[in-house]
CSV table of C-alpha atoms in Angstrom, one decimal:
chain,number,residue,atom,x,y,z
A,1,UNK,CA,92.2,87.2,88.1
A,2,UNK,CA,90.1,88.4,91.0
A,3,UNK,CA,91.6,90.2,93.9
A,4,UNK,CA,91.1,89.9,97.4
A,5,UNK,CA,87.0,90.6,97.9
A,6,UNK,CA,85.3,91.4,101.0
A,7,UNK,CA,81.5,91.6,101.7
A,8,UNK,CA,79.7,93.8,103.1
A,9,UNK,CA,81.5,96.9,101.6
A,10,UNK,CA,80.2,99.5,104.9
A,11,UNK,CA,77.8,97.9,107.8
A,12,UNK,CA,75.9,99.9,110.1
A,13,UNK,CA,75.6,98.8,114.1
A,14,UNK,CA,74.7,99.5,117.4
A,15,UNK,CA,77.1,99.3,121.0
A,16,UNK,CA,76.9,95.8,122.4
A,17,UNK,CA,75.9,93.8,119.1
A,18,UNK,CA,78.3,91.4,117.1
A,19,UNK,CA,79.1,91.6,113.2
A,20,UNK,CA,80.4,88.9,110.9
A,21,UNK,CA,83.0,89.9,108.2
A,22,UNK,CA,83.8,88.6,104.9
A,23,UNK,CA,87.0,88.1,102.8
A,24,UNK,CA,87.9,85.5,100.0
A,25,UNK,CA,91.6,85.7,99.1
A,26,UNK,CA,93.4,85.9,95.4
A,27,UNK,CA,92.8,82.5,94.2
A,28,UNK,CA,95.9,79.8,95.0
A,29,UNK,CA,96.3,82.1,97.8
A,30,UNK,CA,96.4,79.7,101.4
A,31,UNK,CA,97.1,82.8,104.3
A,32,UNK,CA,94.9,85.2,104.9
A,33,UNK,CA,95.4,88.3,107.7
A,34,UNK,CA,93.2,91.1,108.7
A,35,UNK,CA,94.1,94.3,109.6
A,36,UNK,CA,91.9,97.0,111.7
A,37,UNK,CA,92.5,100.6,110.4
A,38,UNK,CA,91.0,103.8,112.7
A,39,UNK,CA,90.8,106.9,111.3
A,40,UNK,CA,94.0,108.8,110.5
A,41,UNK,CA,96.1,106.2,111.3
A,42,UNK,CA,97.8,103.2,109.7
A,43,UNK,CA,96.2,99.5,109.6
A,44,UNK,CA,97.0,97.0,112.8
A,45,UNK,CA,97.2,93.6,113.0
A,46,UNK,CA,94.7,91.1,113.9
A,47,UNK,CA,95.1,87.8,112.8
A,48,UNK,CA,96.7,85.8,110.4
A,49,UNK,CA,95.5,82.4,109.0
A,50,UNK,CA,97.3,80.0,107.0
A,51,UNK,CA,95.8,76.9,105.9
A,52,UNK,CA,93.1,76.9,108.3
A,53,UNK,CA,95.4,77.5,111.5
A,54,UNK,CA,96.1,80.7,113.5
A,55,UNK,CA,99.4,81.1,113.3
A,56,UNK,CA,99.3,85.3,115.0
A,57,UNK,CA,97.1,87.2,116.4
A,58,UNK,CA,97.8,91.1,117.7
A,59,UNK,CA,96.7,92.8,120.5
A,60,UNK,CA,93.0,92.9,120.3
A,61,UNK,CA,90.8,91.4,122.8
A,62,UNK,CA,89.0,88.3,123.4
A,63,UNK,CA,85.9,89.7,121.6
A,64,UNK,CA,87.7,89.4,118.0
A,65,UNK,CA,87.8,86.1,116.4
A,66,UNK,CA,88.2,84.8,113.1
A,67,UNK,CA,88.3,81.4,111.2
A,68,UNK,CA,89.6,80.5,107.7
A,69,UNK,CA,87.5,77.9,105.8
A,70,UNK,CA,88.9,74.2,104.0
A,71,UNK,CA,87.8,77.3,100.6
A,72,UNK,CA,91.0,79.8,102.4
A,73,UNK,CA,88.0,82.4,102.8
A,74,UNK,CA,87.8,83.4,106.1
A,75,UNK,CA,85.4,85.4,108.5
A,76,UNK,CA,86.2,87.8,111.1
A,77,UNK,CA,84.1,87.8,114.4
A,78,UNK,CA,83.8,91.0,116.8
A,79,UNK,CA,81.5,90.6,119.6
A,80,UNK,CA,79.8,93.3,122.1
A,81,UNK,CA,81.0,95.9,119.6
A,82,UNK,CA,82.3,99.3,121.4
A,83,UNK,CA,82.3,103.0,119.6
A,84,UNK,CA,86.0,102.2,119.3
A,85,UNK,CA,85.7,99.4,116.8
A,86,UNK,CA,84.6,101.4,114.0
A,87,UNK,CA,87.1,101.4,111.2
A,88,UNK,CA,88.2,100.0,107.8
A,89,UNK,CA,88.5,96.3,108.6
A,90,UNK,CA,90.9,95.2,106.0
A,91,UNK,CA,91.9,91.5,105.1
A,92,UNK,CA,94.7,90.8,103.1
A,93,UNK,CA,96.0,87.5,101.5
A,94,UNK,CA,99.7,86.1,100.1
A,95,UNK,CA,100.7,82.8,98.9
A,96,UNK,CA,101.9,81.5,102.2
A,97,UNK,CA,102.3,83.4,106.1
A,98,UNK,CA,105.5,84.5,104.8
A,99,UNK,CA,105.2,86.4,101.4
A,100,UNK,CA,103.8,90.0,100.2
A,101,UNK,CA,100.2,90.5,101.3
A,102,UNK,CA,97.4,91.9,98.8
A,103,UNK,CA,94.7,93.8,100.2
A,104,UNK,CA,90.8,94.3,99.6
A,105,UNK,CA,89.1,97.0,99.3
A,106,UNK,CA,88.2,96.9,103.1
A,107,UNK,CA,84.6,96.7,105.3
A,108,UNK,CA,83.6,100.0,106.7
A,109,UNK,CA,82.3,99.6,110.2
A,110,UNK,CA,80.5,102.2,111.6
A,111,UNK,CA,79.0,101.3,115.5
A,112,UNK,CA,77.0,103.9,117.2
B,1,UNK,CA,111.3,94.5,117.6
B,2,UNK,CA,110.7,95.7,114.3
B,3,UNK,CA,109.3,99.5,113.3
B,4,UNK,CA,108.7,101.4,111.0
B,5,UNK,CA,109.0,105.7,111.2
B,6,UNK,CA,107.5,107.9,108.7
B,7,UNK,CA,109.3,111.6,108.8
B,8,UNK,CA,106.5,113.4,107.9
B,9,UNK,CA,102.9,113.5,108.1
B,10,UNK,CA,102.2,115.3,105.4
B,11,UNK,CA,104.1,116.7,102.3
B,12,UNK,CA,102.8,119.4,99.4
B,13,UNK,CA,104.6,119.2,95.7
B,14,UNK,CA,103.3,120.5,92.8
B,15,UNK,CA,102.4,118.4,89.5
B,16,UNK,CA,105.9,117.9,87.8
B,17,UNK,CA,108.3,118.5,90.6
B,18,UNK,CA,109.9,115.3,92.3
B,19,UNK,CA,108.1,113.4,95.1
B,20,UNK,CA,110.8,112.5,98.1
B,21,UNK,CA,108.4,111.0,101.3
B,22,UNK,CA,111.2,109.6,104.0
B,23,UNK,CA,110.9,106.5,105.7
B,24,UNK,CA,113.3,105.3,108.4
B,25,UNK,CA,113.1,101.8,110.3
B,26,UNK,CA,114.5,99.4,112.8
B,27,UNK,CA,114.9,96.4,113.0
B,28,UNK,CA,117.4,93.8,114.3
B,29,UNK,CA,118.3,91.8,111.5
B,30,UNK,CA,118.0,92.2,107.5
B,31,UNK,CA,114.2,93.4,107.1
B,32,UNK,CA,111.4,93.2,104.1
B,33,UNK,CA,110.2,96.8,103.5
B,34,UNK,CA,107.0,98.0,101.6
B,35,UNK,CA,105.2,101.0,100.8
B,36,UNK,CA,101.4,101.0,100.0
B,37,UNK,CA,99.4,103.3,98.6
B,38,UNK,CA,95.9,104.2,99.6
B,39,UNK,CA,93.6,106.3,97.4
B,40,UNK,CA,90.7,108.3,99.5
B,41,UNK,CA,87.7,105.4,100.3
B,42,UNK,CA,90.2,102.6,99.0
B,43,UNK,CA,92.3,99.6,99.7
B,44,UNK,CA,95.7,99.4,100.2
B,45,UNK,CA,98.1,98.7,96.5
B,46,UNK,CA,101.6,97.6,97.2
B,47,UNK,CA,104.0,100.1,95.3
B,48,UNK,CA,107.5,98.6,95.6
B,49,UNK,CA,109.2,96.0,98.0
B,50,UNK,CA,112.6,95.5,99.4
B,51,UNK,CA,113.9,91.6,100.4
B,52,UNK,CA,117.4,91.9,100.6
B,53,UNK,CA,118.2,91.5,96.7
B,54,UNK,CA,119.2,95.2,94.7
B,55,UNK,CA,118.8,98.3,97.3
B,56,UNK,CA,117.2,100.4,94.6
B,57,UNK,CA,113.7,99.0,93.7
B,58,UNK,CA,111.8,100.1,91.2
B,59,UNK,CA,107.6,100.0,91.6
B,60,UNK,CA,104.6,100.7,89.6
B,61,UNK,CA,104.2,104.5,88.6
B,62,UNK,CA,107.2,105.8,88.3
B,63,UNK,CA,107.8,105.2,92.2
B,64,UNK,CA,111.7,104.0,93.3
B,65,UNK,CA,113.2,103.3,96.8
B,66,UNK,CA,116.4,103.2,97.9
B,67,UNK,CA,117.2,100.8,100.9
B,68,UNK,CA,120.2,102.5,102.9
B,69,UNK,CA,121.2,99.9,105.8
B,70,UNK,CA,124.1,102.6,107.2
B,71,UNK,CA,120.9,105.3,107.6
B,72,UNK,CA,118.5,102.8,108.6
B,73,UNK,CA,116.4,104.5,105.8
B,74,UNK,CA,113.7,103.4,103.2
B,75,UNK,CA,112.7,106.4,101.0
B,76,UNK,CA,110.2,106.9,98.2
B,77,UNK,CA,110.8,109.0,95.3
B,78,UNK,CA,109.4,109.3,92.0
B,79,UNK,CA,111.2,112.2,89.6
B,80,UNK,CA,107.5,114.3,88.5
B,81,UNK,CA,104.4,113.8,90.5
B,82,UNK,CA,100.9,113.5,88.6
B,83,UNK,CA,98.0,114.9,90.3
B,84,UNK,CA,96.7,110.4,90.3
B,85,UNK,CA,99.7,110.3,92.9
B,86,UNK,CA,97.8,112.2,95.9
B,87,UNK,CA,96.7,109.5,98.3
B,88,UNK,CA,98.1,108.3,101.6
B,89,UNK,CA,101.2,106.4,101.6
B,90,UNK,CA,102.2,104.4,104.0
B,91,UNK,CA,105.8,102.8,104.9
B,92,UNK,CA,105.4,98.5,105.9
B,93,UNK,CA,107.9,96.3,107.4
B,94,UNK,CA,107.4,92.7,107.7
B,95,UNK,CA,107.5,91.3,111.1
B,96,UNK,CA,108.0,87.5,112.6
B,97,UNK,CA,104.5,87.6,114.9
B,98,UNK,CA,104.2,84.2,117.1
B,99,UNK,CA,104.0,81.4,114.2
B,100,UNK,CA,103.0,83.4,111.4
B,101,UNK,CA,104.1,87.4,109.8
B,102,UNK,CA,102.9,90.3,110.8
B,103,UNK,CA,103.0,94.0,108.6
B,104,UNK,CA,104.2,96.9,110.8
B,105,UNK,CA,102.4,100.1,109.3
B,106,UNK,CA,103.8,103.2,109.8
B,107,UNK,CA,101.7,106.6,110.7
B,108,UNK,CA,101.3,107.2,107.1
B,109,UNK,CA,102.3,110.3,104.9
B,110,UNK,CA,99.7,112.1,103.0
B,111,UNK,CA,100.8,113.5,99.7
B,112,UNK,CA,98.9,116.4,98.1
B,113,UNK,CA,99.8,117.6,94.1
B,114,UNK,CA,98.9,120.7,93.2
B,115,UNK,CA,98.5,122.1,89.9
């Protein structure tokens, strides 16, 4: 079986733009959570989806979004991007919002 | 609230001897612990989990923890390190987060095998 996948593997952008990111979870997988992880330093939480629905979202602001489609894929949204939001943009999905998460190999955001 | 402290940042063995990388945590009621690996330019691979069933749990590669509620303590070990085990490892507690579950990542240790 296919693990999590995300698309695009590294993405290149400049201060103020926005960037769309990918992630299709293990299949029968229903939750899907993304994780922001800086340089150095373990992942944080985003968000977490579960069939279709937010059901947490960390202490990011207002500019990070995300959706999960009727699929369980799911994208996550950053607008007027900062120097600060380049990382490894990790998504991770489990069975249900309360078992193990699996990871993908990450997006590598670079914004200069 | 539920954390999640990593001892050290970074820890030297050579190929052969035994890997220990220390892991304490707090939490305020019976928690789910994890420890991921991460290779250099990689994802993260769950090693081992801990859900309140036997403390000692046993994970891919060789890799055991030992859940000690008394110590508040979460430990990886693994009896002869390969030169495949350097990578980052991190220590992961599962946390309630508004309507939904939220992994708590530690600092991360990273583990370099020499030969």
């Amino acid at each position: 079986d296919a693990g999590v996948t995300q698309s695009p593997t590294h993405l290149i952008k400049t201060r103020g733009q926005q960037v769309t990111l990918r992630c299709s979870p293990i299949s029968g997988h229903k939750s899907v959570s993304w994780y922001q992880q800086v340089l150095g330093q373990g992942p944080q939480f985003i968000f977490q989806y579960y069939e279709k629905e937010e059901r947490g979202r960390g202490n990011f602001p207002d500019r990070f979004s995300a959706r999960q489609f009727p699929n369980y894929s799911s994208e996550l949204n950053v607008n007027a991007l900062l120097l600060g939001d380049s990382a490894l943009y990790l998504c991770a999905s489990s069975l249900g919002y309360s078992h193990e998460q699996y990871f993908g190999p990450g997006t590598r955001l670079t914004v200069t | 609230a539920q954390s999640v402290t990593q001892l050290d940042s970074h820890v030297s063995v050579s190929e052969g001897t035994p890997v220990l990388l220390r892991c304490n945590y707090s939490s305020s009621y019976s928690p789910s612990l994890f420890w991921y690996v991460q290779h250099p330019n990689k994802g993260l691979q769950l090693l081992l989990k801990y859900t309140s069933a036997a403390t000692l749990v046993k994970g891919i590669n060789g890799f055991e923890a030992e859940f000690k509620k008394s110590e508040t303590s979460f430990h990886l070990t693994k009896p002869s390190a390969h030169m495949s085990d350097a990578a980052e490892y991190f220590c992961v507690v599962s946390a309630p987060h508004q309507a939904g579950t939220a992994l708590i990542f530690g600092k991360g240790t990273t583990l370099s095998v020499s030969s």
